[in-house]
Each structure stands twice: as structure tokens, then as C-alpha cells.
PDB file of C-alpha atoms in Angstrom:
ATOM      1  CA  MET A   1      -6.307 -26.893  -5.408  1.00 27.00           C
ATOM      2  CA  ARG A   2      -6.772 -23.169  -5.180  1.00 26.00           C
ATOM      3  CA  TRP A   3      -3.732 -20.927  -5.706  1.00 28.00           C
ATOM      4  CA  PHE A   4      -3.549 -17.285  -4.746  1.00 29.00           C
ATOM      5  CA  ALA A   5      -1.458 -14.855  -6.737  1.00 28.00           C
ATOM      6  CA  LEU A   6      -0.459 -12.014  -4.456  1.00 30.00           C
ATOM      7  CA  ALA A   7       0.999  -8.797  -5.771  1.00 30.00           C
ATOM      8  CA  LEU A   8       4.390  -7.911  -4.276  1.00 30.00           C
ATOM      9  CA  LEU A   9       3.222  -5.099  -2.070  1.00 32.00           C
ATOM     10  CA  THR A  10      -0.293  -6.342  -1.254  1.00 33.00           C
ATOM     11  CA  TRP A  11      -0.684  -5.019   2.238  1.00 33.00           C
ATOM     12  CA  THR A  12      -3.699  -4.695   4.467  1.00 30.00           C
ATOM     13  CA  ALA A  13      -4.131  -0.983   5.095  1.00 37.00           C
ATOM     14  CA  ALA A  14      -6.335   1.528   6.774  1.00 40.00           C
ATOM     15  CA  CYS A  15      -8.036   3.800   4.277  1.00 43.00           C
ATOM     16  CA  TRP A  16      -8.904   7.432   4.813  1.00 45.00           C
ATOM     17  CA  GLY A  17     -11.885   9.106   3.174  1.00 49.00           C
ATOM     18  CA  GLN A  18     -11.404  11.114  -0.014  1.00 51.00           C
ATOM     19  CA  GLY A  19     -12.090  14.469   1.666  1.00 55.00           C
ATOM     20  CA  GLU A  20     -10.044  13.805   4.795  1.00 65.00           C
ATOM     21  CA  GLU A  21      -6.508  15.085   5.279  1.00 72.00           C
ATOM     22  CA  PRO A  22      -4.188  12.094   5.851  1.00 77.00           C
ATOM     23  CA  PRO A  23      -2.461  11.902   9.236  1.00 87.00           C
ATOM     24  CA  GLY A  24       0.982  13.343   9.873  1.00 89.00           C
ATOM     25  CA  GLU A  25       2.914  16.193   8.312  1.00 93.00           C
ATOM     26  CA  PRO A  26       4.247  15.826   4.758  1.00 93.00           C
ATOM     27  CA  VAL A  27       7.921  14.851   4.508  1.00 94.00           C
ATOM     28  CA  GLY A  28       8.326  14.440   0.762  1.00 94.00           C
ATOM     29  CA  VAL A  29       7.295  13.020  -2.570  1.00 95.00           C
ATOM     30  CA  PHE A  30       9.558  10.188  -3.789  1.00 96.00           C
ATOM     31  CA  GLU A  31      10.456   8.099  -6.811  1.00 96.00           C
ATOM     32  CA  ALA A  32      12.418   4.965  -5.982  1.00 96.00           C
ATOM     33  CA  SER A  33      13.708   1.982  -7.893  1.00 96.00           C
ATOM     34  CA  GLY A  34      14.511  -1.433  -6.508  1.00 96.00           C
ATOM     35  CA  LEU A  35      16.967  -3.927  -7.971  1.00 97.00           C
ATOM     36  CA  MET A  36      16.179  -7.532  -7.126  1.00 97.00           C
ATOM     37  CA  VAL A  37      18.928  -9.254  -5.151  1.00 97.00           C
ATOM     38  CA  GLU A  38      17.037 -12.417  -4.187  1.00 96.00           C
ATOM     39  CA  GLN A  39      13.994 -14.310  -5.542  1.00 95.00           C
ATOM     40  CA  SER A  40      13.591 -17.786  -4.081  1.00 94.00           C
ATOM     41  CA  CYS A  41       9.759 -17.862  -4.282  1.00 94.00           C
ATOM     42  CA  GLY A  42       9.314 -18.476  -8.010  1.00 90.00           C
ATOM     43  CA  ALA A  43       6.137 -17.722  -9.932  1.00 86.00           C
ATOM     44  CA  ALA A  44       3.963 -17.650  -6.793  1.00 87.00           C
ATOM     45  CA  ILE A  45       5.010 -14.072  -6.050  1.00 88.00           C
ATOM     46  CA  PRO A  46       5.022 -11.622  -8.970  1.00 86.00           C
ATOM     47  CA  ALA A  47       8.300  -9.766  -8.624  1.00 90.00           C
ATOM     48  CA  PRO A  48       9.141  -7.201 -11.297  1.00 91.00           C
ATOM     49  CA  ASP A  49      12.784  -6.308 -11.787  1.00 92.00           C
ATOM     50  CA  PRO A  50      13.311  -3.425 -11.424  1.00 93.00           C
ATOM     51  CA  LEU A  51      10.625  -2.484  -8.910  1.00 92.00           C
ATOM     52  CA  ASP A  52       9.343   1.075  -9.402  1.00 93.00           C
ATOM     53  CA  LEU A  53       7.762   2.964  -6.484  1.00 92.00           C
ATOM     54  CA  ASP A  54       6.252   6.450  -6.497  1.00 94.00           C
ATOM     55  CA  PHE A  55       4.993   7.461  -3.062  1.00 95.00           C
ATOM     56  CA  ASP A  56       4.330  10.228  -0.556  1.00 95.00           C
ATOM     57  CA  LEU A  57       5.795  10.115   2.956  1.00 95.00           C
ATOM     58  CA  ARG A  58       4.289  11.677   6.098  1.00 95.00           C
ATOM     59  CA  LEU A  59       5.454  11.810   9.730  1.00 96.00           C
ATOM     60  CA  GLU A  60       3.771  12.469  13.093  1.00 95.00           C
ATOM     61  CA  ALA A  61       5.456  13.611  16.288  1.00 92.00           C
ATOM     62  CA  GLY A  62       6.409  10.563  18.329  1.00 93.00           C
ATOM     63  CA  GLY A  63       7.689   8.567  15.347  1.00 95.00           C
ATOM     64  CA  ARG A  64       4.523   7.358  13.608  1.00 96.00           C
ATOM     65  CA  ALA A  65       5.088   7.424   9.832  1.00 97.00           C
ATOM     66  CA  TYR A  66       2.823   6.933   6.807  1.00 96.00           C
ATOM     67  CA  TRP A  67       3.505   6.216   3.161  1.00 91.00           C
ATOM     68  CA  ARG A  68       1.110   6.048   0.262  1.00 92.00           C
ATOM     69  CA  ARG A  69       1.689   4.948  -3.300  1.00 88.00           C
ATOM     70  CA  ARG A  70       0.268   7.558  -5.602  1.00 83.00           C
ATOM     71  CA  GLY A  71      -3.402   6.770  -6.063  1.00 81.00           C
ATOM     72  CA  GLY A  72      -3.293   3.947  -3.506  1.00 85.00           C
ATOM     73  CA  SER A  73      -3.883   3.150   0.142  1.00 84.00           C
ATOM     74  CA  MET A  74      -1.907   4.601   3.044  1.00 88.00           C
ATOM     75  CA  PHE A  75       0.233   2.377   5.299  1.00 91.00           C
ATOM     76  CA  ALA A  76       1.422   3.076   8.841  1.00 94.00           C
ATOM     77  CA  GLY A  77       4.921   2.430  10.161  1.00 97.00           C
ATOM     78  CA  VAL A  78       7.559   3.909  12.444  1.00 97.00           C
ATOM     79  CA  HIS A  79      10.394   6.401  12.192  1.00 97.00           C
ATOM     80  CA  LYS A  80      13.233   5.786  14.651  1.00 95.00           C
ATOM     81  CA  ASP A  81      16.873   6.892  14.646  1.00 92.00           C
ATOM     82  CA  GLY A  82      16.541   8.258  11.099  1.00 90.00           C
ATOM     83  CA  GLU A  83      15.095   5.041   9.622  1.00 97.00           C
ATOM     84  CA  TYR A  84      11.553   4.452   8.363  1.00 97.00           C
ATOM     85  CA  THR A  85      10.132   0.921   8.707  1.00 98.00           C
ATOM     86  CA  PHE A  86       6.806  -0.363   7.412  1.00 97.00           C
ATOM     87  CA  THR A  87       5.890  -4.001   8.120  1.00 96.00           C
ATOM     88  CA  VAL A  88       2.725  -5.917   7.341  1.00 93.00           C
ATOM     89  CA  SER A  89       2.101  -9.584   7.986  1.00 95.00           C
ATOM     90  CA  GLN A  90      -0.811 -11.646   6.761  1.00 96.00           C
ATOM     91  CA  SER A  91      -1.625 -15.338   6.539  1.00 96.00           C
ATOM     92  CA  TRP A  92      -3.333 -16.996   3.603  1.00 94.00           C
ATOM     93  CA  MET A  93      -4.267 -20.459   2.435  1.00 95.00           C
ATOM     94  CA  VAL A  94      -2.379 -21.846  -0.566  1.00 93.00           C
ATOM     95  CA  ILE A  95      -4.029 -25.297  -0.637  1.00 93.00           C
ATOM     96  CA  GLU A  96      -7.238 -26.071   1.215  1.00 95.00           C
ATOM     97  CA  PRO A  97      -7.315 -29.067   3.580  1.00 95.00           C
ATOM     98  CA  ASN A  98      -8.917 -32.299   2.399  1.00 93.00           C
ATOM     99  CA  ARG A  99     -10.149 -34.307   5.370  1.00 91.00           C
ATOM    100  CA  PHE A 100     -11.109 -37.279   3.162  1.00 93.00           C
ATOM    101  CA  ARG A 101      -7.499 -37.644   2.008  1.00 90.00           C
ATOM    102  CA  GLY A 102      -6.111 -36.751   5.414  1.00 90.00           C
ATOM    103  CA  PHE A 103      -4.385 -33.662   4.011  1.00 92.00           C
ATOM    104  CA  VAL A 104      -3.999 -30.783   6.498  1.00 95.00           C
ATOM    105  CA  GLY A 105      -3.600 -28.137   3.797  1.00 94.00           C
ATOM    106  CA  CYS A 106      -0.995 -25.469   3.225  1.00 95.00           C
ATOM    107  CA  SER A 107      -1.251 -22.058   4.841  1.00 96.00           C
ATOM    108  CA  VAL A 108       1.562 -19.527   4.861  1.00 97.00           C
ATOM    109  CA  THR A 109       2.417 -16.217   6.478  1.00 97.00           C
ATOM    110  CA  GLN A 110       3.626 -13.432   4.227  1.00 96.00           C
ATOM    111  CA  ARG A 111       5.657 -10.694   5.875  1.00 97.00           C
ATOM    112  CA  ASP A 112       6.463  -7.571   3.845  1.00 95.00           C
ATOM    113  CA  THR A 113       9.018  -5.100   5.197  1.00 97.00           C
ATOM    114  CA  PHE A 114       9.901  -1.762   3.613  1.00 96.00           C
ATOM    115  CA  THR A 115      12.857  -0.052   5.342  1.00 97.00           C
ATOM    116  CA  PHE A 116      14.683   3.077   4.212  1.00 97.00           C
ATOM    117  CA  VAL A 117      16.621   6.169   5.227  1.00 97.00           C
ATOM    118  CA  VAL A 118      15.891   9.634   3.847  1.00 95.00           C
ATOM    119  CA  GLU A 119      18.624  12.272   3.735  1.00 94.00           C
ATOM    120  CA  GLU A 120      18.653  15.842   2.480  1.00 91.00           C
ATOM    121  CA  LEU A 121      20.916  16.291  -0.525  1.00 86.00           C
ATOM    122  CA  GLU A 122      23.326  19.176  -0.113  1.00 79.00           C
ATOM    123  CA  THR A 123      23.574  21.119  -3.350  1.00 67.00           C
ATOM    124  CA  THR A 124      26.157  23.651  -4.483  1.00 56.00           C
ATOM    125  CA  ALA A 125      23.418  26.299  -4.319  1.00 57.00           C
ATOM    126  CA  ASP A 126      23.086  25.530  -0.584  1.00 53.00           C
ATOM    127  CA  LYS A 127      26.797  26.189  -0.094  1.00 51.00           C
ATOM    128  CA  GLU A 128      26.709  29.431  -2.083  1.00 56.00           C
ATOM    129  CA  ASP A 129      23.461  30.783  -0.593  1.00 55.00           C
ATOM    130  CA  SER A 130      24.123  34.112   1.057  1.00 48.00           C
ATOM    131  CA  GLY A 131      20.915  34.061   3.048  1.00 53.00           C
ATOM    132  CA  ALA A 132      18.935  36.165   0.584  1.00 50.00           C
ATOM    133  CA  ASP A 133      15.206  35.427   0.382  1.00 52.00           C
ATOM    134  CA  ALA A 134      15.243  35.014  -3.397  1.00 54.00           C
ATOM    135  CA  GLY A 135      12.565  32.284  -3.452  1.00 61.00           C
ATOM    136  CA  VAL A 136      13.110  29.165  -1.410  1.00 67.00           C
ATOM    137  CA  GLU A 137      13.643  26.046  -3.508  1.00 78.00           C
ATOM    138  CA  PRO A 138      12.312  22.792  -2.045  1.00 82.00           C
ATOM    139  CA  ALA A 139      14.981  20.577  -0.530  1.00 90.00           C
ATOM    140  CA  LEU A 140      16.128  17.597  -2.586  1.00 94.00           C
ATOM    141  CA  LEU A 141      16.080  14.256  -0.761  1.00 95.00           C
ATOM    142  CA  THR A 142      17.728  10.883  -1.301  1.00 95.00           C
ATOM    143  CA  LEU A 143      16.382   7.502  -0.249  1.00 96.00           C
ATOM    144  CA  SER A 144      18.177   4.197   0.307  1.00 97.00           C
ATOM    145  CA  GLY A 145      16.923   0.960   1.796  1.00 97.00           C
ATOM    146  CA  SER A 146      15.299  -2.379   1.053  1.00 97.00           C
ATOM    147  CA  GLN A 147      11.979  -4.099   0.460  1.00 96.00           C
ATOM    148  CA  THR A 148      11.600  -7.764   1.426  1.00 97.00           C
ATOM    149  CA  THR A 149       8.822 -10.314   1.216  1.00 95.00           C
ATOM    150  CA  GLU A 150       9.224 -13.496   3.269  1.00 97.00           C
ATOM    151  CA  ILE A 151       6.803 -16.413   3.014  1.00 97.00           C
ATOM    152  CA  THR A 152       6.849 -19.134   5.668  1.00 97.00           C
ATOM    153  CA  PRO A 153       4.492 -22.123   6.085  1.00 97.00           C
ATOM    154  CA  LEU A 154       2.386 -22.016   9.244  1.00 97.00           C
ATOM    155  CA  SER A 155       3.205 -24.543  11.939  1.00 96.00           C
ATOM    156  CA  GLY A 156       1.570 -27.882  11.130  1.00 95.00           C
ATOM    157  CA  ALA A 157       0.918 -27.040   7.463  1.00 96.00           C
ATOM    158  CA  ASP A 158       1.904 -29.469   4.706  1.00 95.00           C
ATOM    159  CA  CYS A 159       3.141 -27.315   1.831  1.00 95.00           C
ATOM    160  CA  THR A 160       4.908 -30.093  -0.075  1.00 93.00           C
ATOM    161  CA  PRO A 161       2.373 -29.950  -2.978  1.00 93.00           C
ATOM    162  CA  ALA A 162       2.922 -26.183  -3.281  1.00 93.00           C
ATOM    163  CA  VAL A 163       6.611 -26.527  -4.211  1.00 93.00           C
ATOM    164  CA  ALA A 164       7.690 -26.485  -7.871  1.00 86.00           C
ATOM    165  CA  ASP A 165       9.315 -29.951  -7.695  1.00 85.00           C
ATOM    166  CA  VAL A 166       5.797 -31.432  -7.517  1.00 83.00           C
ATOM    167  CA  GLY A 167       4.004 -28.887  -9.723  1.00 84.00           C
ATOM    168  CA  GLY A 168       3.338 -26.073  -7.251  1.00 86.00           C
ATOM    169  CA  PRO A 169       3.931 -22.346  -7.802  1.00 90.00           C
ATOM    170  CA  PHE A 170       6.668 -21.868  -5.151  1.00 93.00           C
ATOM    171  CA  LEU A 171      10.290 -22.478  -6.046  1.00 92.00           C
ATOM    172  CA  SER A 172      10.875 -23.338  -2.379  1.00 92.00           C
ATOM    173  CA  LEU A 173       9.298 -22.747   1.048  1.00 95.00           C
ATOM    174  CA  PRO A 174      10.139 -20.816   3.101  1.00 96.00           C
ATOM    175  CA  CYS A 175      11.126 -18.269   0.470  1.00 96.00           C
ATOM    176  CA  ARG A 176      12.158 -14.648   0.115  1.00 96.00           C
ATOM    177  CA  VAL A 177      12.095 -11.791  -2.403  1.00 96.00           C
ATOM    178  CA  GLU A 178      14.424  -8.853  -1.708  1.00 97.00           C
ATOM    179  CA  TYR A 179      15.111  -5.550  -3.424  1.00 97.00           C
ATOM    180  CA  VAL A 180      17.768  -2.927  -2.734  1.00 98.00           C
ATOM    181  CA  LEU A 181      16.131   0.493  -3.072  1.00 97.00           C
ATOM    182  CA  THR A 182      17.521   3.845  -4.146  1.00 97.00           C
ATOM    183  CA  GLY A 183      15.556   6.936  -4.979  1.00 96.00           C
ATOM    184  CA  SER A 184      15.112  10.661  -4.804  1.00 96.00           C
ATOM    185  CA  GLY A 185      12.459  13.027  -3.630  1.00 95.00           C
ATOM    186  CA  ILE A 186      11.410  16.584  -3.011  1.00 94.00           C
ATOM    187  CA  ALA A 187      10.672  17.818   0.499  1.00 92.00           C
ATOM    188  CA  VAL A 188       7.144  19.075   1.077  1.00 85.00           C
ATOM    189  CA  GLU A 189       6.758  22.061   3.388  1.00 75.00           C
TER     190      GLU A 189
END
């Protein structure tokens, strides 16, 4: 058997060259923390608690959005009605088929969804500002949302040997890992 250990936010992404400006206009730089509210996958999916995310957010006209973990790849998503959504789905083989034993193998689809809302934080300085141009402070932002990973066996797969009851890495299949996210950021002009 061959097991794959996937990191929580292992997403297939388009990469831009080092010297190229990433797409979209900067929205902000964020630090977010996620508290785990569900983990039914077991040891198969590494899931730290809490989940710490540091990332940059960009937005294009028309609703195309991009986020990038600091020092990592950039991922594309959408911005609609004030909500950002980034979804990536990939399939992978957990147990290879064995035609001599008549075993069809176990393949699963992993779907990662990162959804959040960003709002500008109103400060007391904003309320007291008299309109003087005494150096513009960057706007403070808040973030709230969720990050989920759902793993579902592909149609026709036999994932019985992959479940913990018979020695596999998954607590159950299908399974889910979910975090509730909160964070803060600084707007980038």
C-alpha cells in the first residue's frame, strides 16, 4: 500500500515569475488564525490547531481575487457580494489497485475551500479626523470566515482498507476538516 500525506492547504496553483508583478491590485496584508471545529479525517490529513495563516490579498476588476501565503504560491478565486472564495479540488490515489487480488483501489477527491469576508475597522481616529492631511494611516481590516477540507472516495473506489478500523490512516470516509477563521490586516494602497 502507498499512503499519501497531504498538507492541509496543498493546492495546485499557477506560479508567477520572480520578477513579474502578480495580477490584481493589492487589498491588504493579513494574519489570521483558525480554530478547528471539526476533524473527522484522522491522521491522514495533518491539521494543526490552531491554524496560522499569513497572506497577501489582491483583487481585479470583475471579481477575480488572488491570495498568496507569504513566500508561497498564488491562488485564484472570486470576490462576490463582499465575500472572497478560493476553491481547489484534486484527486489522488490512496491505495493502488491490485488486479491479481481483484481490488479496484482507493482514490479520493480532496476539495479545499477558503471563504472569508474582509471589513474595514472603524477606529476612534477615523471619527475624530477633521480632514487634515496629517499623514494618512493605512486602514485596519478585519477578516472572518472558514477553511474546509472535504475528502470523498471516487465513484467505484473501495476505500475500506484506508479506514482506521482496519489499519488505514483515515478516521472515516468521506471526512472533513473545518476551521473558523478570524484575523486582521492592513490595507495596501
